[in-house]
Coordinates of C-alpha atoms and ligand atoms in Angstrom, one line a residue:
Chain A
M26 CA 123.8 42.4 12.7
P27 CA 120.0 43.5 12.4
D28 CA 119.1 45.4 9.5
T29 CA 116.0 46.9 10.6
F30 CA 114.3 49.3 13.6
F31 CA 112.8 46.7 14.9
G32 CA 115.6 44.2 14.4
W33 CA 118.1 46.8 16.0
V34 CA 115.4 47.0 19.0
I35 CA 114.6 43.4 20.1
F36 CA 118.7 42.8 19.6
L37 CA 119.6 46.0 22.0
L38 CA 117.3 44.2 24.3
N39 CA 118.2 41.2 24.1
E40 CA 121.8 42.5 24.8
Y41 CA 121.2 45.3 27.2
G42 CA 117.9 43.8 28.6
D43 CA 119.7 43.9 32.4
L44 CA 121.3 47.3 32.3
F45 CA 117.7 48.5 31.0
I46 CA 115.7 46.3 34.4
Q47 CA 118.7 47.3 36.4
G48 CA 118.1 51.5 35.6
T49 CA 114.2 51.0 35.3
V50 CA 114.7 49.6 39.1
N51 CA 117.0 52.6 40.7
T52 CA 114.7 55.0 38.7
V53 CA 111.6 53.6 40.4
I54 CA 113.4 53.0 43.7
I55 CA 114.5 56.5 43.6
A56 CA 111.2 58.0 42.3
I57 CA 109.3 56.2 45.3
T58 CA 111.8 57.0 48.0
G59 CA 111.8 60.3 47.1
T60 CA 108.7 61.4 46.5
I61 CA 107.8 59.5 50.2
L62 CA 109.9 61.1 52.1
G63 CA 110.2 64.3 50.4
F64 CA 106.2 63.8 50.8
L65 CA 107.2 63.7 54.6
I66 CA 109.7 66.7 54.7
G67 CA 107.1 68.8 53.1
L68 CA 104.5 67.5 55.3
L69 CA 106.3 68.7 58.4
I70 CA 107.6 71.9 56.7
A71 CA 104.0 72.8 56.2
I72 CA 102.9 72.0 59.6
A73 CA 105.8 73.8 61.0
R74 CA 104.4 77.0 59.1
T75 CA 101.1 76.8 59.6
I76 CA 101.6 76.6 63.3
P77 CA 99.2 79.7 64.6
I78 CA 101.7 82.4 66.7
L79 CA 99.4 83.1 69.5
K80 CA 99.8 87.2 70.3
N81 CA 99.8 86.2 74.5
G82 CA 102.1 82.9 74.1
F83 CA 105.5 82.7 75.8
L84 CA 108.3 85.0 74.1
I85 CA 110.9 82.5 73.3
K86 CA 108.7 80.1 71.7
K87 CA 107.1 82.6 69.5
I88 CA 110.9 83.5 68.7
L89 CA 112.0 80.3 67.8
L90 CA 109.2 79.5 65.9
K91 CA 109.6 82.7 64.0
I92 CA 113.3 81.8 63.5
L93 CA 112.1 78.0 62.4
Q94 CA 110.0 79.6 60.0
F95 CA 112.1 81.9 58.4
L96 CA 114.7 78.6 57.9
L97 CA 111.9 76.7 56.1
G98 CA 111.0 79.7 54.0
V99 CA 114.7 79.9 52.7
Y100 CA 114.9 76.7 51.9
V101 CA 112.0 76.1 50.2
E102 CA 113.1 79.3 48.1
V103 CA 116.6 78.0 47.6
V104 CA 115.5 74.4 46.3
R105 CA 112.7 75.7 44.1
G106 CA 114.8 78.5 42.9
T107 CA 118.0 76.4 41.5
P108 CA 117.6 73.8 39.2
M109 CA 118.0 69.9 40.7
I110 CA 121.0 69.1 38.0
V111 CA 123.0 71.8 39.8
Q112 CA 121.9 70.9 43.3
S113 CA 123.2 67.5 42.4
M114 CA 126.7 68.9 41.5
I115 CA 127.1 70.8 44.6
V116 CA 126.1 68.7 47.1
Y117 CA 127.6 65.4 45.4
Y118 CA 131.3 67.6 45.1
G119 CA 131.0 69.6 47.9
A120 CA 130.7 66.8 50.4
L121 CA 133.7 65.1 48.3
Q122 CA 135.6 68.3 47.7
Y123 CA 134.9 69.7 51.4
F124 CA 134.5 67.2 53.4
N125 CA 136.0 64.4 51.8
I126 CA 132.8 62.1 51.9
D127 CA 131.8 60.1 48.7
I128 CA 128.5 59.3 48.9
P129 CA 127.4 56.8 47.5
A130 CA 125.7 57.4 43.9
M131 CA 122.3 56.2 44.9
T132 CA 122.2 57.8 48.5
A133 CA 122.9 61.2 47.1
A134 CA 119.8 60.6 44.3
I135 CA 117.9 59.8 47.0
L136 CA 119.0 62.9 49.4
I137 CA 118.5 65.6 46.4
V138 CA 115.7 64.1 45.0
S139 CA 114.0 63.8 48.3
F140 CA 114.8 67.5 49.3
N141 CA 114.0 68.8 46.3
T142 CA 110.5 67.1 46.4
G143 CA 110.0 68.4 50.1
A144 CA 110.1 71.7 48.9
Y145 CA 107.6 71.4 46.3
M146 CA 105.6 69.5 48.7
A147 CA 105.4 71.6 51.1
E148 CA 103.4 74.4 49.1
I149 CA 101.2 71.8 47.7
I150 CA 100.9 70.7 51.3
R151 CA 100.5 74.3 52.5
G152 CA 98.1 74.9 49.8
G153 CA 95.8 71.8 50.4
I154 CA 95.7 72.1 54.3
I155 CA 94.6 76.4 53.5
S156 CA 91.9 74.8 51.1
V157 CA 90.1 72.6 53.9
D158 CA 87.2 75.4 55.1
R159 CA 88.6 76.9 58.3
G160 CA 85.1 75.6 59.4
Q161 CA 86.4 72.5 60.1
T162 CA 89.7 73.9 62.2
E163 CA 86.6 75.7 64.3
G164 CA 84.4 72.4 64.5
A165 CA 87.2 70.7 66.0
Y166 CA 88.1 73.4 68.1
S167 CA 84.7 73.9 69.5
I168 CA 84.5 70.3 71.3
G169 CA 88.2 71.0 73.0
M170 CA 90.5 69.4 70.2
T171 CA 94.3 70.9 70.4
H172 CA 95.7 72.3 66.6
W173 CA 97.9 69.1 66.5
Q174 CA 94.7 66.6 67.1
T175 CA 92.9 69.2 64.5
M176 CA 95.7 68.8 62.0
T177 CA 96.0 65.0 62.6
S178 CA 92.4 64.1 62.8
V179 CA 90.2 66.6 60.7
V180 CA 92.5 68.7 58.4
L181 CA 95.6 66.7 57.0
P182 CA 92.9 63.8 56.0
Q183 CA 91.3 66.2 53.8
A184 CA 94.1 68.3 52.4
V185 CA 96.0 65.0 51.8
R186 CA 92.9 63.6 49.7
N187 CA 92.2 67.3 48.5
I188 CA 96.2 67.1 46.6
I189 CA 96.5 63.4 45.7
P190 CA 96.5 64.7 41.7
S191 CA 99.1 67.0 42.6
I192 CA 101.3 64.7 44.8
G193 CA 100.8 61.8 41.7
N194 CA 101.9 64.7 39.6
E195 CA 105.2 65.1 41.8
F196 CA 105.5 61.3 41.5
V197 CA 105.7 61.3 37.9
V198 CA 108.0 64.3 37.2
N199 CA 110.6 62.6 39.9
I200 CA 110.3 59.4 37.9
K201 CA 111.2 61.8 34.6
D202 CA 113.4 64.4 36.2
S203 CA 115.5 61.6 38.3
S204 CA 117.0 61.3 34.7
V205 CA 119.5 64.6 35.5
L206 CA 121.1 62.5 38.1
N207 CA 123.1 61.0 35.1
V208 CA 125.2 63.8 36.1
I209 CA 126.7 62.1 39.0
S210 CA 126.8 58.8 37.4
V211 CA 123.5 57.3 39.3
A212 CA 123.0 54.1 38.0
E213 CA 119.1 55.0 37.0
L214 CA 117.6 54.1 33.4
F215 CA 118.9 57.4 31.3
F216 CA 122.7 56.4 32.6
M217 CA 122.3 52.8 32.1
S218 CA 120.7 53.8 28.9
K219 CA 123.6 55.9 27.7
S220 CA 126.0 53.2 28.0
A221 CA 123.7 50.7 26.1
A222 CA 123.8 52.8 23.5
G223 CA 127.4 53.5 23.4
T224 CA 128.7 50.1 21.8
Y225 CA 126.9 49.7 18.3
L226 CA 126.2 53.9 18.3
K227 CA 122.6 53.2 17.9
Y228 CA 120.6 56.0 19.9
F229 CA 117.8 56.7 18.5
E230 CA 116.5 52.8 19.2
V231 CA 118.0 52.7 22.1
F232 CA 116.2 55.9 24.1
F233 CA 113.0 54.5 21.8
I234 CA 113.3 51.9 24.5
T235 CA 114.3 54.4 27.0
A236 CA 110.9 56.6 26.4
C237 CA 108.5 53.4 26.3
I238 CA 109.8 52.5 29.8
Y239 CA 109.6 56.1 31.4
L240 CA 106.1 56.4 29.6
I241 CA 104.8 53.0 31.0
L242 CA 106.3 54.2 34.5
T243 CA 103.9 57.2 34.4
F244 CA 101.3 56.0 32.5
T245 CA 100.8 53.3 35.8
V246 CA 101.7 55.3 38.5
T247 CA 98.6 57.6 37.3
K248 CA 96.3 54.8 36.9
I249 CA 97.1 53.7 40.5
L250 CA 97.0 57.0 42.3
G251 CA 93.0 57.4 40.6
L252 CA 92.3 54.1 42.0
L253 CA 93.9 55.6 45.3
E254 CA 91.6 58.6 44.8
K255 CA 88.2 56.4 44.6
Y256 CA 89.3 54.4 47.7
M257 CA 90.1 57.5 50.1
D258 CA 86.4 58.6 49.1
G259 CA 85.1 55.7 50.0
P260 CA 81.3 54.0 48.9
N261 CA 78.8 56.2 47.3
E262 CA 76.3 54.6 49.4
F263 CA 76.1 54.0 52.8
I264 CA 73.9 51.4 55.1
I265 CA 71.3 52.6 57.3
H266 CA 71.7 51.2 60.8
G267 CA 69.5 49.4 62.5
S268 CA 66.4 51.4 63.6
Q269 CA 66.1 54.7 65.4
S270 CA 64.5 53.4 68.8
N271 CA 61.7 55.4 70.3
S272 CA 62.7 58.7 72.4
S273 CA 63.4 56.0 75.3
A274 CA 67.2 56.4 75.4
V275 CA 68.8 57.0 78.2
I276 CA 69.7 61.1 78.8
H277 CA 72.7 62.6 80.3
V278 CA 72.2 66.0 80.1
H279 CA 72.6 68.6 83.1
K280 CA 69.6 68.2 84.5
N281 CA 68.1 71.5 85.9
D282 CA 68.4 71.5 89.6
G283 CA 65.7 73.3 90.7
G284 CA 63.7 71.6 88.0
E285 CA 61.5 74.7 87.0
K286 CA 61.7 76.2 83.9
Chain B
M14 CA 69.2 81.9 94.0
A15 CA 70.4 80.4 90.4
E16 CA 73.7 78.9 89.9
T17 CA 75.5 81.1 87.3
I18 CA 77.4 78.8 84.9
I19 CA 78.4 81.3 82.7
E20 CA 79.2 84.9 83.5
I21 CA 80.7 87.8 81.3
K22 CA 82.1 91.1 82.5
H23 CA 83.2 94.5 80.8
L24 CA 83.5 92.0 77.5
E25 CA 84.8 94.3 74.7
K26 CA 86.3 93.2 71.2
K27 CA 88.1 94.9 68.7
F28 CA 88.9 93.9 65.1
G29 CA 91.5 96.7 64.3
N30 CA 89.9 100.2 65.0
N31 CA 86.6 98.0 64.4
E32 CA 84.7 98.2 68.3
V33 CA 82.2 95.2 67.4
L34 CA 81.9 94.5 71.4
K35 CA 81.3 97.2 73.5
D36 CA 81.1 96.8 77.8
I37 CA 79.1 93.0 77.8
N38 CA 78.2 92.3 80.9
F39 CA 76.0 88.9 80.8
T40 CA 75.2 85.8 82.8
A41 CA 73.5 82.2 81.8
N42 CA 72.2 80.6 84.6
K43 CA 72.1 76.5 84.9
G44 CA 69.0 75.0 82.5
E45 CA 68.5 78.4 81.1
V46 CA 67.9 79.1 77.6
V47 CA 69.0 82.7 76.1
A48 CA 67.8 83.8 73.1
I49 CA 70.0 86.5 71.4
I50 CA 68.4 88.5 68.6
G51 CA 69.9 91.6 66.9
S52 CA 70.2 92.6 63.2
S53 CA 72.9 91.4 61.2
G54 CA 76.3 92.9 62.0
S55 CA 75.2 93.5 65.4
G56 CA 77.8 91.4 67.2
K57 CA 76.0 88.2 68.0
S58 CA 78.2 85.6 66.1
T59 CA 81.2 87.5 67.7
L60 CA 79.9 87.2 71.2
L61 CA 79.1 83.9 71.2
R62 CA 82.6 82.8 69.7
C63 CA 84.3 84.7 72.5
I64 CA 82.3 83.1 75.0
N65 CA 84.2 79.8 73.1
L66 CA 87.5 81.8 72.7
L67 CA 87.2 80.8 68.9
E68 CA 87.9 84.9 69.0
I69 CA 90.5 86.3 71.7
P70 CA 88.5 89.1 73.4
T71 CA 90.4 92.4 73.5
S72 CA 89.6 92.7 77.1
G73 CA 87.0 91.8 79.7
E74 CA 86.4 88.4 81.8
I75 CA 84.7 85.3 80.8
I76 CA 84.1 83.3 84.2
Y77 CA 83.1 79.3 83.9
R78 CA 81.8 78.4 87.2
N79 CA 84.5 80.6 89.1
N80 CA 86.7 79.6 86.8
N81 CA 88.1 83.0 84.5
I82 CA 88.9 81.2 81.7
Q83 CA 91.7 83.4 79.9
N84 CA 94.1 83.5 82.9
G85 CA 94.9 79.7 82.8
S86 CA 92.9 77.6 86.0
M87 CA 91.1 75.8 83.5
S88 CA 92.7 74.6 80.0
L89 CA 91.0 75.9 76.6
S90 CA 90.4 72.3 75.7
Q91 CA 88.9 71.4 79.0
Y92 CA 87.3 74.5 79.0
R93 CA 85.4 73.5 75.3
T94 CA 84.7 70.2 76.3
K95 CA 82.1 71.7 78.5
V96 CA 81.1 74.9 76.5
G97 CA 80.0 73.5 72.9
M98 CA 79.3 75.1 69.8
V99 CA 76.7 74.4 67.0
F100 CA 77.5 76.1 64.3
Q101 CA 75.6 78.1 61.2
Q102 CA 77.6 76.2 58.6
F103 CA 77.5 72.7 61.0
N104 CA 81.5 72.2 60.5
L105 CA 80.8 68.6 60.3
F106 CA 84.2 66.8 59.6
N107 CA 83.9 65.7 56.0
N108 CA 86.2 62.9 56.3
M109 CA 84.2 61.3 59.0
T110 CA 81.1 59.5 59.4
V111 CA 78.5 60.5 61.1
L112 CA 79.2 58.1 63.9
E113 CA 82.8 59.2 64.4
N114 CA 82.4 62.7 63.9
C115 CA 80.5 62.1 67.7
V116 CA 83.4 59.7 68.6
V117 CA 86.2 61.7 67.5
G118 CA 86.8 64.4 70.3
Q119 CA 85.3 61.8 72.9
M120 CA 88.4 59.4 72.5
K121 CA 91.4 62.4 71.2
V122 CA 89.9 65.3 73.9
L123 CA 87.8 63.3 77.0
K124 CA 90.3 59.8 76.6
R125 CA 87.4 57.9 76.5
N126 CA 87.7 54.1 75.0
R127 CA 86.2 53.4 71.7
K128 CA 83.3 51.1 72.8
E129 CA 82.4 53.6 75.4
S130 CA 82.5 56.4 73.3
E131 CA 80.7 55.1 70.5
E132 CA 78.0 53.8 73.1
I133 CA 77.7 58.0 74.2
A134 CA 77.6 58.3 70.8
K135 CA 74.8 56.5 69.4
N136 CA 72.7 57.4 72.8
Y137 CA 73.0 60.9 71.6
L138 CA 72.4 60.5 68.0
D139 CA 69.3 58.7 69.1
K140 CA 68.2 61.5 70.7
V141 CA 68.2 63.6 67.6
G142 CA 66.8 61.2 65.7
M143 CA 70.3 60.5 63.2
L144 CA 71.1 56.6 64.8
Q145 CA 70.2 55.1 61.4
Y146 CA 72.6 57.1 59.2
I147 CA 75.6 56.5 61.7
N148 CA 77.5 55.1 59.0
A149 CA 76.9 58.0 56.4
K150 CA 78.9 60.7 55.6
P151 CA 78.0 64.3 55.9
K152 CA 78.0 64.7 52.5
Q153 CA 75.4 62.3 52.2
I154 CA 72.8 63.7 54.6
S155 CA 70.3 67.1 54.3
G156 CA 71.5 70.1 56.5
G157 CA 68.6 69.5 59.2
Q158 CA 70.4 66.1 59.6
K159 CA 73.8 67.8 59.5
Q160 CA 72.7 70.4 62.5
R161 CA 71.1 67.7 64.4
V162 CA 74.5 65.5 64.1
A163 CA 76.2 68.8 65.0
I164 CA 74.5 68.9 68.0
A165 CA 74.8 65.4 69.0
R166 CA 78.7 66.1 68.5
G167 CA 78.3 68.5 71.3
L168 CA 76.2 66.4 73.7
S169 CA 79.0 63.5 73.0
M170 CA 80.8 65.9 75.4
D171 CA 79.0 65.9 78.1
T172 CA 78.5 69.4 77.5
E173 CA 76.9 71.8 80.0
V174 CA 76.4 74.8 77.8
L175 CA 75.5 74.8 74.2
L176 CA 76.0 77.9 71.9
F177 CA 74.2 77.7 68.9
D178 CA 75.0 80.4 66.0
E179 CA 72.0 80.6 64.1
P180 CA 71.5 77.0 63.7
T181 CA 68.5 76.7 61.2
S182 CA 69.4 80.0 59.0
A183 CA 71.5 77.7 56.6
L184 CA 68.9 75.7 56.4
D185 CA 65.8 75.3 53.4
P186 CA 62.7 76.4 55.3
E187 CA 61.1 72.5 55.3
M188 CA 64.2 71.6 57.6
V189 CA 64.5 74.7 59.8
G190 CA 61.5 72.4 62.1
E191 CA 63.1 69.4 62.6
V192 CA 66.6 71.3 64.2
L193 CA 64.0 73.8 66.6
E194 CA 62.2 70.8 67.2
V195 CA 65.3 69.0 68.7
M196 CA 66.2 72.2 70.4
K197 CA 63.0 72.9 72.0
K198 CA 63.4 68.6 73.5
L199 CA 67.1 69.6 75.2
A200 CA 65.9 72.9 76.3
N201 CA 63.2 70.8 78.3
E202 CA 65.5 68.4 79.6
G203 CA 67.4 71.3 81.6
L204 CA 70.3 71.6 78.7
T205 CA 71.5 75.0 79.2
M206 CA 71.5 77.1 75.6
I207 CA 72.8 80.5 74.5
V208 CA 71.3 80.7 71.2
V209 CA 71.4 83.7 68.2
T210 CA 68.4 83.0 66.5
H211 CA 66.1 85.2 63.9
E212 CA 63.3 82.8 64.8
M213 CA 61.1 85.0 67.1
T214 CA 58.8 81.9 67.8
F215 CA 61.7 79.8 69.3
A216 CA 63.2 83.0 71.2
R217 CA 59.2 83.6 72.5
D218 CA 58.2 80.2 73.5
V219 CA 61.4 78.4 74.2
A220 CA 63.9 80.5 75.8
N221 CA 63.9 81.8 79.6
R222 CA 65.3 84.9 78.6
V223 CA 66.1 87.3 75.0
V224 CA 69.0 89.5 75.0
F225 CA 68.9 92.4 72.5
M226 CA 71.7 93.6 70.8
D227 CA 72.4 96.1 68.8
K228 CA 76.0 98.0 67.6
G229 CA 77.6 96.0 69.9
L230 CA 75.8 96.8 72.8
I231 CA 73.4 94.6 75.1
V232 CA 70.1 96.8 74.5
E233 CA 67.9 95.0 76.5
D234 CA 68.0 91.6 78.5
D235 CA 65.0 90.5 79.9
S236 CA 61.8 87.8 79.6
P237 CA 60.6 87.1 76.2
K238 CA 56.6 88.1 77.7
V239 CA 58.2 92.0 78.4
I240 CA 60.4 91.7 75.3
F241 CA 57.8 90.7 72.8
T242 CA 54.8 92.9 74.2
S243 CA 56.3 95.8 76.2
P244 CA 59.8 96.0 75.7
K245 CA 61.6 99.3 77.1
Q246 CA 63.7 100.4 74.8
Q247 CA 62.9 102.4 71.7
R248 CA 65.6 100.2 69.7
T249 CA 63.8 97.0 70.4
R250 CA 60.5 98.0 69.6
E251 CA 61.8 99.4 66.3
F252 CA 63.6 96.0 65.6
L253 CA 60.7 93.3 66.5
S254 CA 58.2 95.7 64.7
R255 CA 60.5 95.5 61.5
I256 CA 61.2 91.7 62.4
L257 CA 57.5 90.2 62.9
R258 CA 56.1 92.2 60.2
E259 CA 58.2 90.1 57.7
Ligands
ADP26 N1 87.2 88.4 61.8 C1 86.8 89.6 61.9 N2 87.2 90.5 61.1 C2 87.0 92.1 61.0 N3 85.8 92.3 61.4 C3 84.8 91.2 61.7 C4 85.2 89.8 61.9 N4 84.4 89.0 62.4 C5 83.4 90.4 62.4 N5 83.3 91.2 62.1 C6 83.0 92.6 62.3 O1 82.4 92.5 63.5 C7 80.5 93.2 63.4 C8 79.7 92.1 63.9 O2 79.8 90.8 63.2 P1 79.0 89.5 63.9 O3 79.4 89.0 65.3 O4 79.3 88.5 62.3 O5 77.6 90.2 63.6 P2 76.1 89.5 63.9 O6 76.5 87.9 64.1 O7 75.3 89.8 64.8 O8 75.6 89.4 62.3 C9 80.2 93.3 61.2 O9 80.6 94.4 61.3 C10 81.9 92.5 61.2 O10 82.1 92.8 60.2
MG27 MG1 76.4 86.1 63.0

């Protein structure tokens, strides 16, 4: 048996390398899918919650929209107002006891993280949408673009660019907070670390390794998102295009019929 | 008989109980350049925004070529391609290049293909002297350049009428000229324009008609010659003597 701290670290890595790798892979899978699905859920909610309710629209449409917006508000409040560890227990055991469904642990994990992230993303994206200058929307309306076209081509691309730091933050939170899923026996990094620590009762050494892995994961994510931001901003310079013709361009404005001015 | 493109009847707009526009009646004929002048807060922007339906009028009618545009005889989207708007703050799409700004509406709204849209866009960008900058993003060009691109964006939709809301007010003085020059050129080519402006030289020399607004009312609507040399209303005289003194 090793007799130094680093001796144990190396020993445990050799002994339980597979567990650490398996746990890390599962944590990454949960964090990535959870963040992406959560982003999509948040996007849909944010769009639904920013559809303008026109005073002179159809009554039925207005009522349905109001109900939808209310329900989405409830969802956001409930998810944000309860700890994920409690949600895990409720979803997993609720499905088991009342519907007799034994959800596979990873599926349950991804579901819970996605819906959790969705609730936070909804607010983040809504903030992003609101932060885009009203003039951008009016510019789009003024050339005939619909609400949907304006959202997808003009507002959302800018909103998403503005909130990349917050999205990255959610991603990092998901890497770390997916550890609470060990309460429903999801084989993520924390759960695997607990198993690895049990045999030799080397909790400190094992969780030192675990902490390093979490740190590497979160650091990598932060770096990648920084690069993504740079990429989305495009180059700092632009290329001058050919040259301006003299004013011989064909003119398409509607001419004054009489020609008098 | 002049061909009427836009006709406004008894237009009223209230924000809460603040009556910003009161019984506005007004027409714009094909090829006309109408300048709207008046002190700040008199409702000029609100009038333009109502014409473009960025604000919903409280009452009254807006008629575009015999279509009452508020009763659905023409879709809002279709109407806005015909009656475009140029804003004080440019409102170019910040996430797109200059070219893309002039292409996106054509493709999404008019369903033109990319090739045709780009050709049309380049044609108008050339016209406003911005062809060299098609690859630039809005934040990389000056205010005057942005405003010229905004004009090209409107024209690319085959707009019949362009509404301008103080197009030069947000510009540094040295850039005002280049934008007014482009507007003058469009006026000479027969584009119908309704221009809210503080540039009295433009109103006097380029417009065919000048509308003076005060406190939500059209006080006087006449030729530039009459408005600037012998206005009939006391309020018009006061406004002009105040502004021309500056
Ligand atoms: N969205 C709005 N909500 C409430 N009041 C408004 C709004 N827009 C304009 N107003 C009011 O309407 C009046 C006219 O404004 P505006 O049309 O911008 O005048 P102008 O363009 O002639 O300076 C002002 O008193 C202004 O405060
Ligand atoms: Mg104004």
